[in-house]
Amino acid sequence: MLNVDLHCHSTASDGLLPPAEVVRRAASNGVDMLSLTDHDDLGGLPAARSVADELGMRFVNGVEISIEWGGLQVHIIGYAFAADDPALNDGLASIRSGRISRARRMATELETIGIGGCFDGAMRFAENPNLISRAHFARYLVESGVCKDVRSVFESYIVPGRPGYVDHRWATLEESVGWILGAGGVAAVAHPGRYKLSRPEMRLMLDDFKRCGGQAIEIVSGSHSAENVTVFSRLAREYGFLASCGSDFHGPGESYIDLGKLAPLPPDLTPVWEAFRP
Ligand code: AMP
Ligand code: MN
Ligand code: MN
Ligand code: MN
């Protein structure tokens, strides 16, 4: 059976390994088809593709776009698009420019509760400063002894209702799907089980996504429980969505599962890679 992993991160966003290392690790874990899906940035794709070509592994262009839907941060993944598409690149650049100003506001918030130096501290962890992310803040809060690990940072800080969280206007659902389709790609909802949405709200989001031209949802994911897999498989059947799978690997020791270590997709669902152009 094909080992497919269509969701992971490199130092081009908030992953810990450079793109080439991510691809090598995937290959040694037995992955046959990989997509690198950095947040809001396509900078890691050329290096990843060139190593994948050397190793004879199938590589699919990917990106995980930060959007806002119903007041929540949601992630929409694009696959198999033309990476030089101008509208996609301009759209991603606009999201990145908002990240720096959000990071300054987060640092100011943390300062008011006595945690100083967060902007510079987080920036030190960001290889790509334009992609400064809450993951980099989390690493700094661990390093400075405020929290014992990254997971506990996301329990006590920088999440809605906790210190250091600031509202941010990301792209819209319609924009993100439009950019992906405009570049010839396929759009997928990332880890739908992670969003704090009621069942009716989830349906509204999936209705909107489908109306915009979205075709796929992640079913098997490093951040999904077995129950999530059952629930979203049922929704995929009902909506006619293609099924995707990905580890959401960020780095050794910082992820739920390693590259290529996913459970198989339910056999009756159509895998998203059937929609990728050869
Ligand atoms: P941002 O895009 O800057 O809002 O940061 C979101 C990133 O923070 C995600 O892509 C994850 O890498 C990380 N993250 C969010 N929530 C958690 C969590 N509960 N545990 C670990 N990492 C998280
Ligand atoms: Mn991340
Ligand atoms: Mn995500
Ligand atoms: Mn991700």
mmCIF file of C-alpha atoms and ligand atoms in Angstrom:
data_model
loop_
_atom_site.group_PDB
_atom_site.id
_atom_site.type_symbol
_atom_site.label_atom_id
_atom_site.label_comp_id
_atom_site.label_asym_id
_atom_site.label_seq_id
_atom_site.Cartn_x
_atom_site.Cartn_y
_atom_site.Cartn_z
ATOM 1 C CA MET A 1 0.000 0.000 0.000
ATOM 2 C CA LEU A 2 1.119 3.534 -0.827
ATOM 3 C CA ASN A 3 2.554 5.468 2.139
ATOM 4 C CA VAL A 4 1.271 9.030 1.706
ATOM 5 C CA ASP A 5 1.918 12.017 3.983
ATOM 6 C CA LEU A 6 0.405 15.273 2.747
ATOM 7 C CA HIS A 7 0.943 17.601 5.716
ATOM 8 C CA CYS A 8 4.213 18.685 7.313
ATOM 9 C CA HIS A 9 6.334 21.731 8.100
ATOM 10 C CA SER A 10 9.923 22.892 7.656
ATOM 11 C CA THR A 11 11.980 25.888 8.787
ATOM 12 C CA ALA A 12 10.320 27.809 5.948
ATOM 13 C CA SER A 13 7.503 28.211 8.509
ATOM 14 C CA ASP A 14 7.403 26.813 12.052
ATOM 15 C CA GLY A 15 8.981 23.385 11.573
ATOM 16 C CA LEU A 16 12.305 22.475 13.170
ATOM 17 C CA LEU A 17 14.042 20.828 10.179
ATOM 18 C CA PRO A 18 15.108 22.415 6.875
ATOM 19 C CA PRO A 19 13.025 21.332 3.848
ATOM 20 C CA ALA A 20 15.700 18.941 2.557
ATOM 21 C CA GLU A 21 15.886 17.212 5.964
ATOM 22 C CA VAL A 22 12.117 16.828 6.122
ATOM 23 C CA VAL A 23 12.176 15.054 2.761
ATOM 24 C CA ARG A 24 15.094 12.790 3.744
ATOM 25 C CA ARG A 25 13.384 11.844 6.983
ATOM 26 C CA ALA A 26 10.134 11.097 5.124
ATOM 27 C CA ALA A 27 12.020 8.887 2.671
ATOM 28 C CA SER A 28 13.752 6.945 5.431
ATOM 29 C CA ASN A 29 10.345 6.470 7.115
ATOM 30 C CA GLY A 30 9.086 4.856 3.894
ATOM 31 C CA VAL A 31 6.955 7.689 2.486
ATOM 32 C CA ASP A 32 6.131 7.251 -1.236
ATOM 33 C CA MET A 33 4.319 10.555 -1.730
ATOM 34 C CA LEU A 34 4.964 13.703 0.311
ATOM 35 C CA SER A 35 3.578 17.212 0.376
ATOM 36 C CA LEU A 36 5.401 19.947 2.299
ATOM 37 C CA THR A 37 2.674 22.291 3.578
ATOM 38 C CA ASP A 38 4.386 25.198 5.303
ATOM 39 C CA HIS A 39 2.183 27.919 6.745
ATOM 40 C CA ASP A 40 1.549 30.793 4.291
ATOM 41 C CA ASP A 41 4.883 30.397 2.481
ATOM 42 C CA LEU A 42 6.123 28.520 -0.580
ATOM 43 C CA GLY A 43 9.841 29.117 0.069
ATOM 44 C CA GLY A 44 10.650 25.525 1.050
ATOM 45 C CA LEU A 45 9.179 23.865 -2.034
ATOM 46 C CA PRO A 46 12.108 24.062 -4.505
ATOM 47 C CA ALA A 47 14.651 22.487 -2.104
ATOM 48 C CA ALA A 48 12.164 19.847 -1.008
ATOM 49 C CA ARG A 49 11.293 18.924 -4.576
ATOM 50 C CA SER A 50 14.890 18.648 -5.654
ATOM 51 C CA VAL A 51 15.747 16.218 -2.824
ATOM 52 C CA ALA A 52 12.552 14.242 -3.462
ATOM 53 C CA ASP A 53 13.539 13.966 -7.148
ATOM 54 C CA GLU A 54 16.994 12.693 -6.168
ATOM 55 C CA LEU A 55 15.449 10.091 -3.869
ATOM 56 C CA GLY A 56 12.756 9.069 -6.374
ATOM 57 C CA MET A 57 9.936 10.088 -4.033
ATOM 58 C CA ARG A 58 6.779 11.636 -5.437
ATOM 59 C CA PHE A 59 6.517 15.262 -4.261
ATOM 60 C CA VAL A 60 3.408 17.445 -4.312
ATOM 61 C CA ASN A 61 3.488 21.237 -3.882
ATOM 62 C CA GLY A 62 1.646 22.209 -0.701
ATOM 63 C CA VAL A 63 0.760 25.141 1.547
ATOM 64 C CA GLU A 64 -1.317 25.551 4.720
ATOM 65 C CA ILE A 65 -3.127 28.891 4.557
ATOM 66 C CA SER A 66 -4.191 30.716 7.742
ATOM 67 C CA ILE A 67 -7.725 32.016 7.438
ATOM 68 C CA GLU A 68 -10.416 33.328 9.725
ATOM 69 C CA TRP A 69 -13.870 31.777 9.710
ATOM 70 C CA GLY A 70 -16.602 32.586 12.204
ATOM 71 C CA GLY A 71 -14.075 34.333 14.445
ATOM 72 C CA LEU A 72 -11.783 31.294 14.587
ATOM 73 C CA GLN A 73 -8.398 30.609 13.020
ATOM 74 C CA VAL A 74 -8.899 27.832 10.472
ATOM 75 C CA HIS A 75 -6.322 26.230 8.155
ATOM 76 C CA ILE A 76 -6.962 25.517 4.478
ATOM 77 C CA ILE A 77 -4.432 23.365 2.635
ATOM 78 C CA GLY A 78 -3.596 23.731 -1.026
ATOM 79 C CA TYR A 79 -2.040 20.884 -3.020
ATOM 80 C CA ALA A 80 -0.581 20.451 -6.490
ATOM 81 C CA PHE A 81 -0.802 24.116 -7.527
ATOM 82 C CA ALA A 82 1.557 26.083 -9.773
ATOM 83 C CA ALA A 83 3.976 27.608 -7.256
ATOM 84 C CA ASP A 84 4.688 30.610 -9.489
ATOM 85 C CA ASP A 85 1.055 31.707 -9.647
ATOM 86 C CA PRO A 86 1.038 35.515 -9.024
ATOM 87 C CA ALA A 87 -2.310 35.780 -7.201
ATOM 88 C CA LEU A 88 -1.443 32.920 -4.845
ATOM 89 C CA ASN A 89 1.966 34.449 -4.090
ATOM 90 C CA ASP A 90 0.517 37.931 -3.546
ATOM 91 C CA GLY A 91 -2.182 36.556 -1.267
ATOM 92 C CA LEU A 92 0.323 34.647 0.870
ATOM 93 C CA ALA A 93 2.571 37.736 1.061
ATOM 94 C CA SER A 94 -0.344 39.739 2.437
ATOM 95 C CA ILE A 95 -0.920 37.172 5.200
ATOM 96 C CA ARG A 96 2.784 37.160 6.093
ATOM 97 C CA SER A 97 2.946 40.932 6.466
ATOM 98 C CA GLY A 98 0.201 40.726 9.106
ATOM 99 C CA ARG A 99 2.223 38.184 11.120
ATOM 100 C CA ILE A 100 4.945 40.636 12.174
ATOM 101 C CA SER A 101 2.481 43.191 13.509
ATOM 102 C CA ARG A 102 0.531 40.472 15.314
ATOM 103 C CA ALA A 103 3.759 39.219 16.921
ATOM 104 C CA ARG A 104 4.504 42.736 18.233
ATOM 105 C CA ARG A 105 1.029 42.944 19.749
ATOM 106 C CA MET A 106 1.413 39.491 21.322
ATOM 107 C CA ALA A 107 4.738 40.515 22.881
ATOM 108 C CA THR A 108 3.182 43.714 24.254
ATOM 109 C CA GLU A 109 0.365 41.681 25.825
ATOM 110 C CA LEU A 110 2.818 39.267 27.458
ATOM 111 C CA GLU A 111 4.887 42.199 28.721
ATOM 112 C CA THR A 112 1.843 43.486 30.648
ATOM 113 C CA ILE A 113 1.812 40.263 32.696
ATOM 114 C CA GLY A 114 5.539 40.445 33.322
ATOM 115 C CA ILE A 115 6.902 38.207 30.574
ATOM 116 C CA GLY A 116 9.360 40.386 28.707
ATOM 117 C CA GLY A 117 11.550 39.960 25.651
ATOM 118 C CA CYS A 118 9.078 37.819 23.738
ATOM 119 C CA PHE A 119 9.331 39.509 20.355
ATOM 120 C CA ASP A 120 13.098 39.159 20.074
ATOM 121 C CA GLY A 121 12.986 35.823 21.879
ATOM 122 C CA ALA A 122 10.450 34.319 19.468
ATOM 123 C CA MET A 123 12.260 35.826 16.480
ATOM 124 C CA ARG A 124 15.420 33.954 17.413
ATOM 125 C CA PHE A 125 13.547 30.712 16.752
ATOM 126 C CA ALA A 126 12.175 31.876 13.416
ATOM 127 C CA GLU A 127 14.464 31.011 10.536
ATOM 128 C CA ASN A 128 11.991 32.809 8.284
ATOM 129 C CA PRO A 129 11.132 36.006 10.222
ATOM 130 C CA ASN A 130 8.156 36.742 7.954
ATOM 131 C CA LEU A 131 6.608 33.547 9.217
ATOM 132 C CA ILE A 132 6.869 34.406 12.911
ATOM 133 C CA SER A 133 4.297 32.131 14.516
ATOM 134 C CA ARG A 134 2.823 31.205 17.873
ATOM 135 C CA ALA A 135 4.971 28.062 17.677
ATOM 136 C CA HIS A 136 8.080 30.298 17.905
ATOM 137 C CA PHE A 137 6.604 32.134 20.890
ATOM 138 C CA ALA A 138 5.931 28.750 22.482
ATOM 139 C CA ARG A 139 9.553 27.670 22.035
ATOM 140 C CA TYR A 140 10.737 30.910 23.652
ATOM 141 C CA LEU A 141 8.334 30.506 26.606
ATOM 142 C CA VAL A 142 9.753 27.023 27.181
ATOM 143 C CA GLU A 143 13.363 28.181 26.823
ATOM 144 C CA SER A 144 12.823 31.028 29.288
ATOM 145 C CA GLY A 145 11.304 28.642 31.841
ATOM 146 C CA VAL A 146 7.763 30.065 31.800
ATOM 147 C CA CYS A 147 6.349 26.682 30.710
ATOM 148 C CA LYS A 148 7.725 23.157 30.851
ATOM 149 C CA ASP A 149 6.869 22.226 27.260
ATOM 150 C CA VAL A 150 5.210 23.510 24.109
ATOM 151 C CA ARG A 151 1.970 21.710 24.850
ATOM 152 C CA SER A 152 1.545 23.475 28.188
ATOM 153 C CA VAL A 153 2.193 26.846 26.527
ATOM 154 C CA PHE A 154 -0.893 26.253 24.366
ATOM 155 C CA GLU A 155 -2.897 25.416 27.492
ATOM 156 C CA SER A 156 -2.069 28.591 29.435
ATOM 157 C CA TYR A 157 -0.908 31.232 26.962
ATOM 158 C CA ILE A 158 -1.372 32.579 23.406
ATOM 159 C CA VAL A 159 -4.721 30.843 22.813
ATOM 160 C CA PRO A 160 -8.134 32.584 22.884
ATOM 161 C CA GLY A 161 -8.998 33.756 26.374
ATOM 162 C CA ARG A 162 -5.408 33.420 27.649
ATOM 163 C CA PRO A 163 -2.601 35.982 28.003
ATOM 164 C CA GLY A 164 -0.707 36.824 24.849
ATOM 165 C CA TYR A 165 -3.507 35.965 22.448
ATOM 166 C CA VAL A 166 -4.492 38.705 20.043
ATOM 167 C CA ASP A 167 -7.247 38.622 17.463
ATOM 168 C CA HIS A 168 -5.959 38.767 13.963
ATOM 169 C CA ARG A 169 -7.531 39.244 10.536
ATOM 170 C CA TRP A 170 -6.256 36.469 8.304
ATOM 171 C CA ALA A 171 -7.427 35.762 4.765
ATOM 172 C CA THR A 172 -11.025 34.653 4.202
ATOM 173 C CA LEU A 173 -12.136 31.141 3.286
ATOM 174 C CA GLU A 174 -13.205 32.371 -0.124
ATOM 175 C CA GLU A 175 -9.869 34.068 -0.799
ATOM 176 C CA SER A 176 -7.793 31.057 0.230
ATOM 177 C CA VAL A 177 -9.757 28.549 -1.853
ATOM 178 C CA GLY A 178 -9.818 31.027 -4.751
ATOM 179 C CA TRP A 179 -6.015 31.384 -4.726
ATOM 180 C CA ILE A 180 -5.515 27.603 -4.643
ATOM 181 C CA LEU A 181 -7.987 26.850 -7.435
ATOM 182 C CA GLY A 182 -6.711 29.813 -9.468
ATOM 183 C CA ALA A 183 -3.246 28.235 -9.344
ATOM 184 C CA GLY A 184 -4.638 24.920 -10.617
ATOM 185 C CA GLY A 185 -4.562 23.207 -7.191
ATOM 186 C CA VAL A 186 -6.878 21.262 -4.920
ATOM 187 C CA ALA A 187 -8.120 22.739 -1.593
ATOM 188 C CA ALA A 188 -8.573 20.770 1.634
ATOM 189 C CA VAL A 189 -9.756 21.681 5.145
ATOM 190 C CA ALA A 190 -6.868 20.920 7.523
ATOM 191 C CA HIS A 191 -7.547 18.903 10.714
ATOM 192 C CA PRO A 192 -11.274 19.760 10.984
ATOM 193 C CA GLY A 193 -11.401 18.017 14.368
ATOM 194 C CA ARG A 194 -9.221 20.737 15.906
ATOM 195 C CA TYR A 195 -11.680 23.616 15.559
ATOM 196 C CA LYS A 196 -13.950 24.526 18.413
ATOM 197 C CA LEU A 197 -17.096 24.392 16.287
ATOM 198 C CA SER A 198 -20.453 22.834 17.160
ATOM 199 C CA ARG A 199 -21.834 20.250 14.719
ATOM 200 C CA PRO A 200 -24.126 22.846 13.030
ATOM 201 C CA GLU A 201 -21.262 25.368 12.808
ATOM 202 C CA MET A 202 -18.998 22.719 11.272
ATOM 203 C CA ARG A 203 -21.654 22.065 8.643
ATOM 204 C CA LEU A 204 -21.906 25.784 7.878
ATOM 205 C CA MET A 205 -18.150 25.918 7.403
ATOM 206 C CA LEU A 206 -18.122 22.839 5.157
ATOM 207 C CA ASP A 207 -21.071 24.279 3.164
ATOM 208 C CA ASP A 208 -19.108 27.515 2.628
ATOM 209 C CA PHE A 209 -15.959 25.572 1.725
ATOM 210 C CA LYS A 210 -17.812 23.465 -0.834
ATOM 211 C CA ARG A 211 -19.561 26.514 -2.289
ATOM 212 C CA CYS A 212 -16.145 28.139 -2.821
ATOM 213 C CA GLY A 213 -14.935 25.072 -4.757
ATOM 214 C CA GLY A 214 -13.187 23.159 -1.944
ATOM 215 C CA GLN A 215 -12.937 19.432 -2.665
ATOM 216 C CA ALA A 216 -11.206 17.655 0.205
ATOM 217 C CA ILE A 217 -10.894 17.335 3.982
ATOM 218 C CA GLU A 218 -8.205 15.816 6.142
ATOM 219 C CA ILE A 219 -9.454 12.581 7.665
ATOM 220 C CA VAL A 220 -6.363 10.898 9.086
ATOM 221 C CA SER A 221 -4.215 13.512 10.827
ATOM 222 C CA GLY A 222 -1.647 13.694 13.589
ATOM 223 C CA SER A 223 -4.099 15.893 15.458
ATOM 224 C CA HIS A 224 -7.176 13.654 15.006
ATOM 225 C CA SER A 225 -8.563 11.113 17.449
ATOM 226 C CA ALA A 226 -10.131 7.844 16.273
ATOM 227 C CA GLU A 227 -13.513 9.446 16.869
ATOM 228 C CA ASN A 228 -12.555 12.428 14.682
ATOM 229 C CA VAL A 229 -11.707 9.966 11.884
ATOM 230 C CA THR A 230 -15.155 8.358 12.146
ATOM 231 C CA VAL A 231 -17.030 11.672 12.288
ATOM 232 C CA PHE A 232 -15.180 13.299 9.394
ATOM 233 C CA SER A 233 -15.291 10.166 7.239
ATOM 234 C CA ARG A 234 -19.053 10.301 7.555
ATOM 235 C CA LEU A 235 -19.086 13.995 6.603
ATOM 236 C CA ALA A 236 -16.757 13.321 3.638
ATOM 237 C CA ARG A 237 -19.199 10.686 2.334
ATOM 238 C CA GLU A 238 -22.141 13.001 2.814
ATOM 239 C CA TYR A 239 -20.503 16.017 1.145
ATOM 240 C CA GLY A 240 -18.683 14.010 -1.520
ATOM 241 C CA PHE A 241 -15.297 15.278 -0.318
ATOM 242 C CA LEU A 242 -12.015 13.615 -1.225
ATOM 243 C CA ALA A 243 -10.046 12.299 1.752
ATOM 244 C CA SER A 244 -6.612 13.525 2.759
ATOM 245 C CA CYS A 245 -4.070 12.346 5.310
ATOM 246 C CA GLY A 246 -1.042 13.972 6.884
ATOM 247 C CA SER A 247 1.073 13.822 10.021
ATOM 248 C CA ASP A 248 1.328 17.625 10.567
ATOM 249 C CA PHE A 249 4.914 16.864 11.563
ATOM 250 C CA HIS A 250 6.762 19.951 12.903
ATOM 251 C CA GLY A 251 9.911 18.275 14.226
ATOM 252 C CA PRO A 252 11.292 15.477 16.375
ATOM 253 C CA GLY A 253 9.863 15.707 19.889
ATOM 254 C CA GLU A 254 7.312 18.354 18.950
ATOM 255 C CA SER A 255 4.726 16.371 17.044
ATOM 256 C CA TYR A 256 2.056 13.797 17.756
ATOM 257 C CA ILE A 257 3.324 11.474 15.050
ATOM 258 C CA ASP A 258 6.341 11.191 12.803
ATOM 259 C CA LEU A 259 6.357 11.513 9.025
ATOM 260 C CA GLY A 260 4.750 8.566 7.249
ATOM 261 C CA LYS A 261 3.432 6.894 10.423
ATOM 262 C CA LEU A 262 -0.264 7.380 9.671
ATOM 263 C CA ALA A 263 -3.136 4.915 9.891
ATOM 264 C CA PRO A 264 -4.678 4.099 6.490
ATOM 265 C CA LEU A 265 -7.654 6.031 5.112
ATOM 266 C CA PRO A 266 -11.036 4.262 5.284
ATOM 267 C CA PRO A 267 -11.024 2.199 2.065
ATOM 268 C CA ASP A 268 -14.355 3.442 0.725
ATOM 269 C CA LEU A 269 -13.220 7.094 0.602
ATOM 270 C CA THR A 270 -11.578 8.513 -2.520
ATOM 271 C CA PRO A 271 -8.042 9.703 -1.717
ATOM 272 C CA VAL A 272 -7.310 13.318 -2.602
ATOM 273 C CA TRP A 273 -4.255 12.360 -4.681
ATOM 274 C CA GLU A 274 -6.572 10.924 -7.339
ATOM 275 C CA ALA A 275 -7.349 14.566 -8.163
ATOM 276 C CA PHE A 276 -3.677 15.566 -8.585
ATOM 277 C CA ARG A 277 -2.615 16.020 -12.168
ATOM 278 C CA PRO A 278 0.085 13.560 -13.241
HETATM 279 P P1 AMP B 1 0.016 30.792 14.220
HETATM 280 O O1 AMP B 1 -0.129 30.371 12.790
HETATM 281 O O2 AMP B 1 1.116 31.777 14.424
HETATM 282 O O3 AMP B 1 -1.277 31.246 14.830
HETATM 283 O O4 AMP B 1 0.516 29.521 15.053
HETATM 284 C C1 AMP B 1 -0.180 28.326 14.996
HETATM 285 C C2 AMP B 1 0.808 27.202 15.200
HETATM 286 O O5 AMP B 1 1.001 26.997 16.582
HETATM 287 C C3 AMP B 1 0.284 25.881 14.672
HETATM 288 O O6 AMP B 1 0.576 25.747 13.306
HETATM 289 C C4 AMP B 1 1.051 24.889 15.503
HETATM 290 O O7 AMP B 1 2.347 24.731 14.974
HETATM 291 C C5 AMP B 1 1.158 25.598 16.819
HETATM 292 N N1 AMP B 1 0.080 25.171 17.738
HETATM 293 C C6 AMP B 1 -1.166 25.663 17.836
HETATM 294 N N2 AMP B 1 -1.857 25.038 18.808
HETATM 295 C C7 AMP B 1 -1.023 24.116 19.335
HETATM 296 C C8 AMP B 1 -1.105 23.144 20.383
HETATM 297 N N3 AMP B 1 -2.229 22.997 21.092
HETATM 298 N N4 AMP B 1 -0.034 22.378 20.643
HETATM 299 C C9 AMP B 1 1.110 22.529 19.938
HETATM 300 N N5 AMP B 1 1.255 23.408 18.949
HETATM 301 C C10 AMP B 1 0.219 24.204 18.645
HETATM 302 MN MN MN B 2 2.513 25.054 12.808
HETATM 303 MN MN MN B 3 -2.776 23.570 11.085
HETATM 304 MN MN MN B 4 0.134 22.117 9.924
#
